[in-house]
């Protein structure tokens, strides 16, 4: 890939991810903003491929001298606080888990990755739907365990879901 192609790729990637990264600031406020309280910084789960894509973008910014920009700082924080290890297979619903739920009102099942759409979008191997942590469903099931039933309120009105499975994404 030539430098021109790589820069075009980065530009399109930044454009695609701009809004998802903005949304992540509210979910991971300390991991995306400068802070002196590093002990309180949360980790951000991502696939190894997504981490590599961010590292490549950061390297390109460093080479061009643009690593001190807000985008460079944002990527540096994500890379520094990336969590790429597989989650334990303990039935706990958290970022990085592939979750299967049943919508009780309609009996429909859905399987999805719980995490950041922006970061999952950096990995072409993610072939399942991604529900963000800040979505109504993501917020409702986060921290629950397999076998639990939770109620959440999407725009269409209150719904109940049962958590059927939560396994580490691979």
GROMACS .gro file of N, CA, C and O in nm, residues 5-124:
model
  480
    5UNK      N    1  -0.236   0.590  -0.078
    5UNK     CA    2  -0.347   0.501  -0.050
    5UNK      C    3  -0.371   0.489   0.100
    5UNK      O    4  -0.484   0.487   0.147
    6UNK      N    5  -0.262   0.480   0.176
    6UNK     CA    6  -0.274   0.468   0.321
    6UNK      C    7  -0.338   0.593   0.380
    6UNK      O    8  -0.426   0.584   0.466
    7UNK      N    9  -0.298   0.710   0.333
    7UNK     CA   10  -0.355   0.835   0.384
    7UNK      C   11  -0.503   0.847   0.346
    7UNK      O   12  -0.584   0.894   0.426
    8UNK      N   13  -0.540   0.803   0.227
    8UNK     CA   14  -0.682   0.802   0.188
    8UNK      C   15  -0.760   0.706   0.276
    8UNK      O   16  -0.871   0.735   0.319
    9UNK      N   17  -0.700   0.590   0.302
    9UNK     CA   18  -0.764   0.492   0.390
    9UNK      C   19  -0.786   0.552   0.529
    9UNK      O   20  -0.893   0.540   0.587
   10UNK      N   21  -0.684   0.617   0.583
   10UNK     CA   22  -0.696   0.678   0.716
   10UNK      C   23  -0.803   0.786   0.718
   10UNK      O   24  -0.880   0.796   0.813
   11UNK      N   25  -0.808   0.866   0.613
   11UNK     CA   26  -0.909   0.972   0.606
   11UNK      C   27  -1.050   0.913   0.605
   11UNK      O   28  -1.138   0.962   0.676
   12UNK      N   29  -1.071   0.808   0.527
   12UNK     CA   30  -1.204   0.747   0.524
   12UNK      C   31  -1.236   0.680   0.656
   12UNK      O   32  -1.349   0.684   0.703
   13UNK      N   33  -1.136   0.619   0.719
   13UNK     CA   34  -1.155   0.556   0.848
   13UNK      C   35  -1.192   0.658   0.954
   13UNK      O   36  -1.287   0.638   1.030
   14UNK      N   37  -1.121   0.770   0.957
   14UNK     CA   38  -1.153   0.876   1.053
   14UNK      C   39  -1.294   0.928   1.033
   14UNK      O   40  -1.368   0.949   1.128
   15UNK      N   41  -1.334   0.945   0.907
   15UNK     CA   42  -1.468   0.995   0.877
   15UNK      C   43  -1.575   0.897   0.925
   15UNK      O   44  -1.673   0.935   0.986
   16UNK      N   45  -1.553   0.766   0.900
   16UNK     CA   46  -1.648   0.664   0.942
   16UNK      C   47  -1.658   0.653   1.093
   16UNK      O   48  -1.764   0.625   1.147
   17UNK      N   49  -1.547   0.671   1.162
   17UNK     CA   50  -1.544   0.646   1.306
   17UNK      C   51  -1.568   0.769   1.391
   17UNK      O   52  -1.585   0.759   1.511
   18UNK      N   53  -1.574   0.887   1.331
   18UNK     CA   54  -1.582   1.011   1.407
   18UNK      C   55  -1.696   1.009   1.509
   18UNK      O   56  -1.677   1.035   1.626
   19UNK      N   57  -1.816   0.973   1.464
   19UNK     CA   58  -1.931   0.980   1.553
   19UNK      C   59  -1.925   0.873   1.661
   19UNK      O   60  -1.961   0.899   1.775
   20UNK      N   61  -1.878   0.750   1.629
   20UNK     CA   62  -1.869   0.646   1.731
   20UNK      C   63  -1.767   0.682   1.838
   20UNK      O   64  -1.788   0.656   1.954
   21UNK      N   65  -1.653   0.745   1.798
   21UNK     CA   66  -1.555   0.785   1.898
   21UNK      C   67  -1.611   0.895   1.986
   21UNK      O   68  -1.586   0.898   2.105
   22UNK      N   69  -1.690   0.986   1.929
   22UNK     CA   70  -1.755   1.091   2.009
   22UNK      C   71  -1.846   1.026   2.113
   22UNK      O   72  -1.849   1.068   2.228
   23UNK      N   73  -1.920   0.925   2.073
   23UNK     CA   74  -2.011   0.857   2.166
   23UNK      C   75  -1.933   0.785   2.275
   23UNK      O   76  -1.976   0.779   2.389
   24UNK      N   77  -1.815   0.732   2.241
   24UNK     CA   78  -1.735   0.661   2.339
   24UNK      C   79  -1.685   0.752   2.450
   24UNK      O   80  -1.660   0.706   2.561
   25UNK      N   81  -1.671   0.881   2.424
   25UNK     CA   82  -1.622   0.972   2.526
   25UNK      C   83  -1.712   0.968   2.648
   25UNK      O   84  -1.667   0.973   2.761
   26UNK      N   85  -1.842   0.954   2.626
   26UNK     CA   86  -1.932   0.949   2.740
   26UNK      C   87  -1.925   0.815   2.813
   26UNK      O   88  -1.953   0.808   2.932
   27UNK      N   89  -1.887   0.708   2.742
   27UNK     CA   90  -1.878   0.577   2.805
   27UNK      C   91  -1.744   0.558   2.873
   27UNK      O   92  -1.734   0.503   2.981
   28UNK      N   93  -1.638   0.605   2.809
   28UNK     CA   94  -1.503   0.590   2.861
   28UNK      C   95  -1.441   0.727   2.882
   28UNK      O   96  -1.340   0.760   2.819
   29UNK      N   97  -1.499   0.810   2.967
   29UNK     CA   98  -1.451   0.948   2.976
   29UNK      C   99  -1.306   0.960   3.017
   29UNK      O  100  -1.236   1.046   2.968
   30UNK      N  101  -1.259   0.873   3.103
   30UNK     CA  102  -1.122   0.887   3.150
   30UNK      C  103  -1.021   0.823   3.056
   30UNK      O  104  -0.905   0.857   3.058
   31UNK      N  105  -1.066   0.728   2.974
   31UNK     CA  106  -0.972   0.664   2.884
   31UNK      C  107  -0.948   0.746   2.757
   31UNK      O  108  -0.855   0.720   2.686
   32UNK      N  109  -1.033   0.845   2.730
   32UNK     CA  110  -1.018   0.922   2.608
   32UNK      C  111  -0.979   1.067   2.634
   32UNK      O  112  -0.958   1.142   2.542
   33UNK      N  113  -0.971   1.106   2.759
   33UNK     CA  114  -0.935   1.244   2.791
   33UNK      C  115  -0.811   1.244   2.876
   33UNK      O  116  -0.787   1.153   2.954
   34UNK      N  117  -0.732   1.350   2.864
   34UNK     CA  118  -0.614   1.363   2.947
   34UNK      C  119  -0.655   1.374   3.093
   34UNK      O  120  -0.749   1.444   3.127
   35UNK      N  121  -0.583   1.306   3.180
   35UNK     CA  122  -0.612   1.311   3.322
   35UNK      C  123  -0.486   1.282   3.400
   35UNK      O  124  -0.399   1.209   3.354
   36UNK      N  125  -0.477   1.338   3.518
   36UNK     CA  126  -0.366   1.308   3.607
   36UNK      C  127  -0.397   1.189   3.696
   36UNK      O  128  -0.313   1.140   3.768
   37UNK      N  129  -0.521   1.142   3.691
   37UNK     CA  130  -0.564   1.033   3.777
   37UNK      C  131  -0.558   0.902   3.699
   37UNK      O  132  -0.659   0.835   3.681
   38UNK      N  133  -0.439   0.862   3.656
   38UNK     CA  134  -0.425   0.743   3.573
   38UNK      C  135  -0.476   0.617   3.643
   38UNK      O  136  -0.517   0.523   3.578
   39UNK      N  137  -0.476   0.614   3.775
   39UNK     CA  138  -0.523   0.496   3.846
   39UNK      C  139  -0.671   0.472   3.822
   39UNK      O  140  -0.719   0.359   3.833
   40UNK      N  141  -0.746   0.577   3.788
   40UNK     CA  142  -0.889   0.564   3.767
   40UNK      C  143  -0.927   0.539   3.621
   40UNK      O  144  -1.043   0.533   3.589
   41UNK      N  145  -0.831   0.525   3.533
   41UNK     CA  146  -0.859   0.508   3.391
   41UNK      C  147  -0.913   0.367   3.366
   41UNK      O  148  -0.858   0.268   3.413
   42UNK      N  149  -1.024   0.360   3.293
   42UNK     CA  150  -1.083   0.232   3.260
   42UNK      C  151  -1.018   0.176   3.135
   42UNK      O  152  -0.969   0.249   3.050
   43UNK      N  153  -1.024   0.044   3.122
   43UNK     CA  154  -0.973  -0.019   3.001
   43UNK      C  155  -1.081  -0.015   2.893
   43UNK      O  156  -1.199   0.002   2.922
   44UNK      N  157  -1.038  -0.030   2.772
   44UNK     CA  158  -1.127  -0.032   2.657
   44UNK      C  159  -1.103  -0.163   2.584
   44UNK      O  160  -0.995  -0.186   2.532
   45UNK      N  161  -1.205  -0.251   2.582
   45UNK     CA  162  -1.188  -0.379   2.515
   45UNK      C  163  -1.191  -0.360   2.364
   45UNK      O  164  -1.271  -0.283   2.311
   46UNK      N  165  -1.102  -0.431   2.295
   46UNK     CA  166  -1.099  -0.432   2.149
   46UNK      C  167  -1.031  -0.560   2.102
   46UNK      O  168  -0.961  -0.625   2.179
   47UNK      N  169  -1.053  -0.594   1.978
   47UNK     CA  170  -0.988  -0.712   1.921
   47UNK      C  171  -0.842  -0.678   1.894
   47UNK      O  172  -0.806  -0.560   1.879
   48UNK      N  173  -0.756  -0.778   1.885
   48UNK     CA  174  -0.616  -0.751   1.851
   48UNK      C  175  -0.601  -0.681   1.716
   48UNK      O  176  -0.513  -0.597   1.699
   49UNK      N  177  -0.687  -0.713   1.620
   49UNK     CA  178  -0.681  -0.648   1.489
   49UNK      C  179  -0.715  -0.500   1.501
   49UNK      O  180  -0.652  -0.415   1.436
   50UNK      N  181  -0.815  -0.466   1.582
   50UNK     CA  182  -0.850  -0.326   1.603
   50UNK      C  183  -0.735  -0.251   1.669
   50UNK      O  184  -0.703  -0.138   1.632
   51UNK      N  185  -0.672  -0.314   1.767
   51UNK     CA  186  -0.557  -0.251   1.833
   51UNK      C  187  -0.447  -0.225   1.732
   51UNK      O  188  -0.387  -0.117   1.730
   52UNK      N  189  -0.419  -0.322   1.646
   52UNK     CA  190  -0.313  -0.306   1.545
   52UNK      C  191  -0.347  -0.190   1.450
   52UNK      O  192  -0.259  -0.112   1.412
   53UNK      N  193  -0.474  -0.178   1.412
   53UNK     CA  194  -0.515  -0.068   1.323
   53UNK      C  195  -0.493   0.067   1.391
   53UNK      O  196  -0.446   0.162   1.327
   54UNK      N  197  -0.525   0.076   1.519
   54UNK     CA  198  -0.502   0.201   1.592
   54UNK      C  199  -0.352   0.229   1.605
   54UNK      O  200  -0.308   0.344   1.590
   55UNK      N  201  -0.273   0.126   1.633
   55UNK     CA  202  -0.128   0.145   1.642
   55UNK      C  203  -0.071   0.190   1.508
   55UNK      O  204   0.016   0.279   1.505
   56UNK      N  205  -0.120   0.134   1.399
   56UNK     CA  206  -0.074   0.176   1.266
   56UNK      C  207  -0.109   0.321   1.239
   56UNK      O  208  -0.028   0.397   1.186
   57UNK      N  209  -0.231   0.361   1.276
   57UNK     CA  210  -0.270   0.500   1.255
   57UNK      C  211  -0.185   0.593   1.341
   57UNK      O  212  -0.142   0.699   1.294
   58UNK      N  213  -0.158   0.553   1.465
   58UNK     CA  214  -0.075   0.635   1.552
   58UNK      C  215   0.067   0.647   1.496
   58UNK      O  216   0.125   0.756   1.496
   59UNK      N  217   0.121   0.537   1.446
   59UNK     CA  218   0.255   0.540   1.385
   59UNK      C  219   0.258   0.637   1.267
   59UNK      O  220   0.354   0.712   1.248
   60UNK      N  221   0.153   0.636   1.185
   60UNK     CA  222   0.145   0.727   1.071
   60UNK      C  223   0.139   0.872   1.119
   60UNK      O  224   0.202   0.961   1.059
   61UNK      N  225   0.065   0.897   1.225
   61UNK     CA  226   0.058   1.033   1.281
   61UNK      C  227   0.193   1.077   1.335
   61UNK      O  228   0.234   1.192   1.318
   62UNK      N  229   0.264   0.985   1.401
   62UNK     CA  230   0.397   1.017   1.454
   62UNK      C  231   0.492   1.051   1.340
   62UNK      O  232   0.564   1.150   1.345
   63UNK      N  233   0.488   0.970   1.235
   63UNK     CA  234   0.577   0.995   1.120
   63UNK      C  235   0.549   1.129   1.054
   63UNK      O  236   0.638   1.196   1.006
   64UNK      N  237   0.422   1.170   1.054
   64UNK     CA  238   0.387   1.296   0.989
   64UNK      C  239   0.397   1.414   1.085
   64UNK      O  240   0.372   1.528   1.046
   65UNK      N  241   0.429   1.385   1.212
   65UNK     CA  242   0.442   1.492   1.310
   65UNK      C  243   0.309   1.539   1.366
   65UNK      O  244   0.302   1.642   1.433
   66UNK      N  245   0.204   1.465   1.342
   66UNK     CA  246   0.070   1.506   1.385
   66UNK      C  247   0.023   1.431   1.509
   66UNK      O  248  -0.095   1.434   1.541
   67UNK      N  249   0.115   1.364   1.579
   67UNK     CA  250   0.073   1.284   1.695
   67UNK      C  251   0.030   1.368   1.815
   67UNK      O  252  -0.033   1.317   1.907
   68UNK      N  253   0.058   1.498   1.815
   68UNK     CA  254   0.017   1.584   1.927
   68UNK      C  255  -0.123   1.641   1.906
   68UNK      O  256  -0.174   1.712   1.992
   69UNK      N  257  -0.187   1.608   1.794
   69UNK     CA  258  -0.323   1.656   1.768
   69UNK      C  259  -0.420   1.584   1.861
   69UNK      O  260  -0.386   1.486   1.927
   70UNK      N  261  -0.543   1.633   1.866
   70UNK     CA  262  -0.643   1.568   1.952
   70UNK      C  263  -0.665   1.423   1.908
   70UNK      O  264  -0.683   1.335   1.991
   71UNK      N  265  -0.662   1.399   1.778
   71UNK     CA  266  -0.678   1.261   1.729
   71UNK      C  267  -0.562   1.175   1.776
   71UNK      O  268  -0.580   1.061   1.819
   72UNK      N  269  -0.441   1.227   1.769
   72UNK     CA  270  -0.324   1.153   1.815
   72UNK      C  271  -0.333   1.120   1.963
   72UNK      O  272  -0.304   1.007   2.005
   73UNK      N  273  -0.375   1.217   2.043
   73UNK     CA  274  -0.390   1.194   2.188
   73UNK      C  275  -0.500   1.091   2.216
   73UNK      O  276  -0.485   1.005   2.302
   74UNK      N  277  -0.609   1.102   2.140
   74UNK     CA  278  -0.719   1.009   2.157
   74UNK      C  279  -0.675   0.865   2.128
   74UNK      O  280  -0.701   0.774   2.205
   75UNK      N  281  -0.606   0.847   2.017
   75UNK     CA  282  -0.559   0.713   1.979
   75UNK      C  283  -0.458   0.663   2.081
   75UNK      O  284  -0.462   0.546   2.121
   76UNK      N  285  -0.366   0.749   2.124
   76UNK     CA  286  -0.265   0.709   2.223
   76UNK      C  287  -0.334   0.657   2.350
   76UNK      O  288  -0.295   0.555   2.405
   77UNK      N  289  -0.436   0.728   2.397
   77UNK     CA  290  -0.508   0.685   2.518
   77UNK      C  291  -0.576   0.549   2.494
   77UNK      O  292  -0.573   0.463   2.581
   78UNK      N  293  -0.640   0.533   2.378
   78UNK     CA  294  -0.704   0.405   2.348
   78UNK      C  295  -0.603   0.291   2.347
   78UNK      O  296  -0.627   0.185   2.403
   79UNK      N  297  -0.489   0.314   2.284
   79UNK     CA  298  -0.384   0.212   2.275
   79UNK      C  299  -0.329   0.181   2.414
   79UNK      O  300  -0.310   0.064   2.451
   80UNK      N  301  -0.303   0.285   2.493
   80UNK     CA  302  -0.247   0.265   2.627
   80UNK      C  303  -0.341   0.187   2.718
   80UNK      O  304  -0.297   0.114   2.805
   81UNK      N  305  -0.472   0.202   2.697
   81UNK     CA  306  -0.569   0.139   2.786
   81UNK      C  307  -0.646   0.027   2.720
   81UNK      O  308  -0.753  -0.014   2.768
   82UNK      N  309  -0.590  -0.024   2.610
   82UNK     CA  310  -0.657  -0.133   2.537
   82UNK      C  311  -0.652  -0.262   2.616
   82UNK      O  312  -0.552  -0.295   2.680
   83UNK      N  313  -0.761  -0.333   2.612
   83UNK     CA  314  -0.769  -0.466   2.670
   83UNK      C  315  -0.801  -0.561   2.556
   83UNK      O  316  -0.909  -0.553   2.497
   84UNK      N  317  -0.707  -0.648   2.523
   84UNK     CA  318  -0.728  -0.739   2.410
   84UNK      C  319  -0.734  -0.885   2.453
   84UNK      O  320  -0.766  -0.971   2.373
   85UNK      N  321  -0.708  -0.912   2.578
   85UNK     CA  322  -0.712  -1.050   2.626
   85UNK      C  323  -0.855  -1.101   2.625
   85UNK      O  324  -0.950  -1.025   2.642
   86UNK      N  325  -0.869  -1.230   2.605
   86UNK     CA  326  -1.002  -1.291   2.608
   86UNK      C  327  -1.059  -1.278   2.749
   86UNK      O  328  -0.989  -1.290   2.848
   87UNK      N  329  -1.187  -1.251   2.754
   87UNK     CA  330  -1.256  -1.242   2.882
   87UNK      C  331  -1.274  -1.383   2.940
   87UNK      O  332  -1.277  -1.481   2.866
   88UNK      N  333  -1.287  -1.394   3.072
   88UNK     CA  334  -1.312  -1.526   3.129
   88UNK      C  335  -1.451  -1.576   3.089
   88UNK      O  336  -1.544  -1.497   3.073
   89UNK      N  337  -1.463  -1.705   3.072
   89UNK     CA  338  -1.591  -1.766   3.035
   89UNK      C  339  -1.668  -1.796   3.162
   89UNK      O  340  -1.684  -1.911   3.203
   90UNK      N  341  -1.717  -1.690   3.227
   90UNK     CA  342  -1.784  -1.704   3.357
   90UNK      C  343  -1.931  -1.664   3.355
   90UNK      O  344  -1.995  -1.656   3.459
   91UNK      N  345  -1.985  -1.637   3.235
   91UNK     CA  346  -2.125  -1.602   3.224
   91UNK      C  347  -2.158  -1.458   3.256
   91UNK      O  348  -2.274  -1.418   3.253
   92UNK      N  349  -2.058  -1.377   3.286
   92UNK     CA  350  -2.079  -1.236   3.315
   92UNK      C  351  -2.085  -1.158   3.184
   92UNK      O  352  -2.000  -1.175   3.097
   93UNK      N  353  -2.185  -1.073   3.170
   93UNK     CA  354  -2.200  -0.991   3.050
   93UNK      C  355  -2.116  -0.866   3.067
   93UNK      O  356  -2.138  -0.787   3.159
   94UNK      N  357  -2.016  -0.851   2.979
   94UNK     CA  358  -1.928  -0.735   2.981
   94UNK      C  359  -1.875  -0.712   2.840
   94UNK      O  360  -1.895  -0.794   2.751
   95UNK      N  361  -1.809  -0.599   2.820
   95UNK     CA  362  -1.752  -0.569   2.689
   95UNK      C  363  -1.658  -0.682   2.647
   95UNK      O  364  -1.582  -0.734   2.729
   96UNK      N  365  -1.668  -0.719   2.521
   96UNK     CA  366  -1.583  -0.826   2.469
   96UNK      C  367  -1.649  -0.963   2.473
   96UNK      O  368  -1.586  -1.063   2.438
   97UNK      N  369  -1.775  -0.968   2.513
   97UNK     CA  370  -1.845  -1.096   2.520
   97UNK      C  371  -1.943  -1.106   2.403
   97UNK      O  372  -2.003  -1.007   2.362
   98UNK      N  373  -1.956  -1.227   2.350
   98UNK     CA  374  -2.059  -1.254   2.251
   98UNK      C  375  -2.181  -1.301   2.331
   98UNK      O  376  -2.175  -1.402   2.402
   99UNK      N  377  -2.288  -1.226   2.319
   99UNK     CA  378  -2.406  -1.246   2.403
   99UNK      C  379  -2.523  -1.293   2.318
   99UNK      O  380  -2.544  -1.243   2.207
  100UNK      N  381  -2.598  -1.389   2.371
  100UNK     CA  382  -2.722  -1.432   2.308
  100UNK      C  383  -2.835  -1.401   2.405
  100UNK      O  384  -2.829  -1.439   2.522
  101UNK      N  385  -2.936  -1.331   2.356
  101UNK     CA  386  -3.052  -1.295   2.438
  101UNK      C  387  -3.179  -1.341   2.366
  101UNK      O  388  -3.180  -1.360   2.245
  102UNK      N  389  -3.285  -1.356   2.445
  102UNK     CA  390  -3.417  -1.383   2.389
  102UNK      C  391  -3.507  -1.266   2.428
  102UNK      O  392  -3.519  -1.233   2.547
  103UNK      N  393  -3.568  -1.204   2.328
  103UNK     CA  394  -3.664  -1.097   2.353
  103UNK      C  395  -3.793  -1.166   2.394
  103UNK      O  396  -3.860  -1.229   2.312
  104UNK      N  397  -3.828  -1.155   2.521
  104UNK     CA  398  -3.939  -1.232   2.578
  104UNK      C  399  -4.074  -1.199   2.515
  104UNK      O  400  -4.157  -1.288   2.499
  105UNK      N  401  -4.096  -1.075   2.479
  105UNK     CA  402  -4.226  -1.035   2.425
  105UNK      C  403  -4.256  -1.097   2.288
  105UNK      O  404  -4.372  -1.119   2.254
  106UNK      N  405  -4.151  -1.125   2.210
  106UNK     CA  406  -4.171  -1.178   2.075
  106UNK      C  407  -4.107  -1.315   2.056
  106UNK      O  408  -4.127  -1.378   1.953
  107UNK      N  409  -4.029  -1.362   2.153
  107UNK     CA  410  -3.966  -1.493   2.144
  107UNK      C  411  -3.848  -1.501   2.049
  107UNK      O  412  -3.798  -1.608   2.021
  108UNK      N  413  -3.803  -1.386   1.999
  108UNK     CA  414  -3.690  -1.383   1.904
  108UNK      C  415  -3.558  -1.384   1.979
  108UNK      O  416  -3.544  -1.322   2.083
  109UNK      N  417  -3.460  -1.457   1.925
  109UNK     CA  418  -3.325  -1.459   1.983
  109UNK      C  419  -3.231  -1.376   1.897
  109UNK      O  420  -3.250  -1.365   1.776
  110UNK      N  421  -3.131  -1.318   1.960
  110UNK     CA  422  -3.029  -1.240   1.890
  110UNK      C  423  -2.894  -1.267   1.955
  110UNK      O  424  -2.884  -1.277   2.078
  111UNK      N  425  -2.793  -1.279   1.871
  111UNK     CA  426  -2.655  -1.296   1.918
  111UNK      C  427  -2.574  -1.179   1.866
  111UNK      O  428  -2.584  -1.143   1.749
  112UNK      N  429  -2.492  -1.119   1.953
  112UNK     CA  430  -2.417  -1.001   1.916
  112UNK      C  431  -2.294  -0.987   2.004
  112UNK      O  432  -2.284  -1.051   2.110
  113UNK      N  433  -2.202  -0.905   1.960
  113UNK     CA  434  -2.083  -0.868   2.038
  113UNK      C  435  -2.118  -0.743   2.117
  113UNK      O  436  -2.171  -0.647   2.061
  114UNK      N  437  -2.088  -0.743   2.245
  114UNK     CA  438  -2.109  -0.624   2.326
  114UNK      C  439  -1.978  -0.547   2.331
  114UNK      O  440  -1.877  -0.598   2.379
  115UNK      N  441  -1.978  -0.427   2.275
  115UNK     CA  442  -1.855  -0.347   2.272
  115UNK      C  443  -1.874  -0.223   2.188
  115UNK      O  444  -1.986  -0.182   2.157
  116UNK      N  445  -1.765  -0.165   2.148
  116UNK     CA  446  -1.767  -0.043   2.068
  116UNK      C  447  -1.781  -0.077   1.921
  116UNK      O  448  -1.701  -0.152   1.865
  117UNK      N  449  -1.882  -0.018   1.857
  117UNK     CA  450  -1.897  -0.038   1.713
  117UNK      C  451  -1.778   0.018   1.638
  117UNK      O  452  -1.734  -0.038   1.539
  118UNK      N  453  -1.728   0.131   1.684
  118UNK     CA  454  -1.614   0.195   1.616
  118UNK      C  455  -1.492   0.104   1.618
  118UNK      O  456  -1.427   0.083   1.516
  119UNK      N  457  -1.462   0.048   1.734
  119UNK     CA  458  -1.344  -0.037   1.744
  119UNK      C  459  -1.366  -0.171   1.676
  119UNK      O  460  -1.275  -0.223   1.611
  120UNK      N  461  -1.484  -0.227   1.688
  120UNK     CA  462  -1.513  -0.354   1.619
  120UNK      C  463  -1.507  -0.334   1.468
  120UNK      O  464  -1.469  -0.424   1.394
  121UNK      N  465  -1.543  -0.214   1.421
  121UNK     CA  466  -1.539  -0.184   1.279
  121UNK      C  467  -1.398  -0.182   1.221
  121UNK      O  468  -1.380  -0.190   1.100
  122UNK      N  469  -1.298  -0.173   1.308
  122UNK     CA  470  -1.159  -0.177   1.262
  122UNK      C  471  -1.114  -0.320   1.232
  122UNK      O  472  -1.007  -0.339   1.176
  123UNK      N  473  -1.192  -0.417   1.271
  123UNK     CA  474  -1.156  -0.558   1.253
  123UNK      C  475  -1.251  -0.622   1.153
  123UNK      O  476  -1.368  -0.646   1.183
  124UNK      N  477  -1.202  -0.652   1.032
  124UNK     CA  478  -1.290  -0.712   0.931
  124UNK      C  479  -1.336  -0.853   0.968
  124UNK      O  480  -1.426  -0.907   0.905
   0.00000   0.00000   0.00000
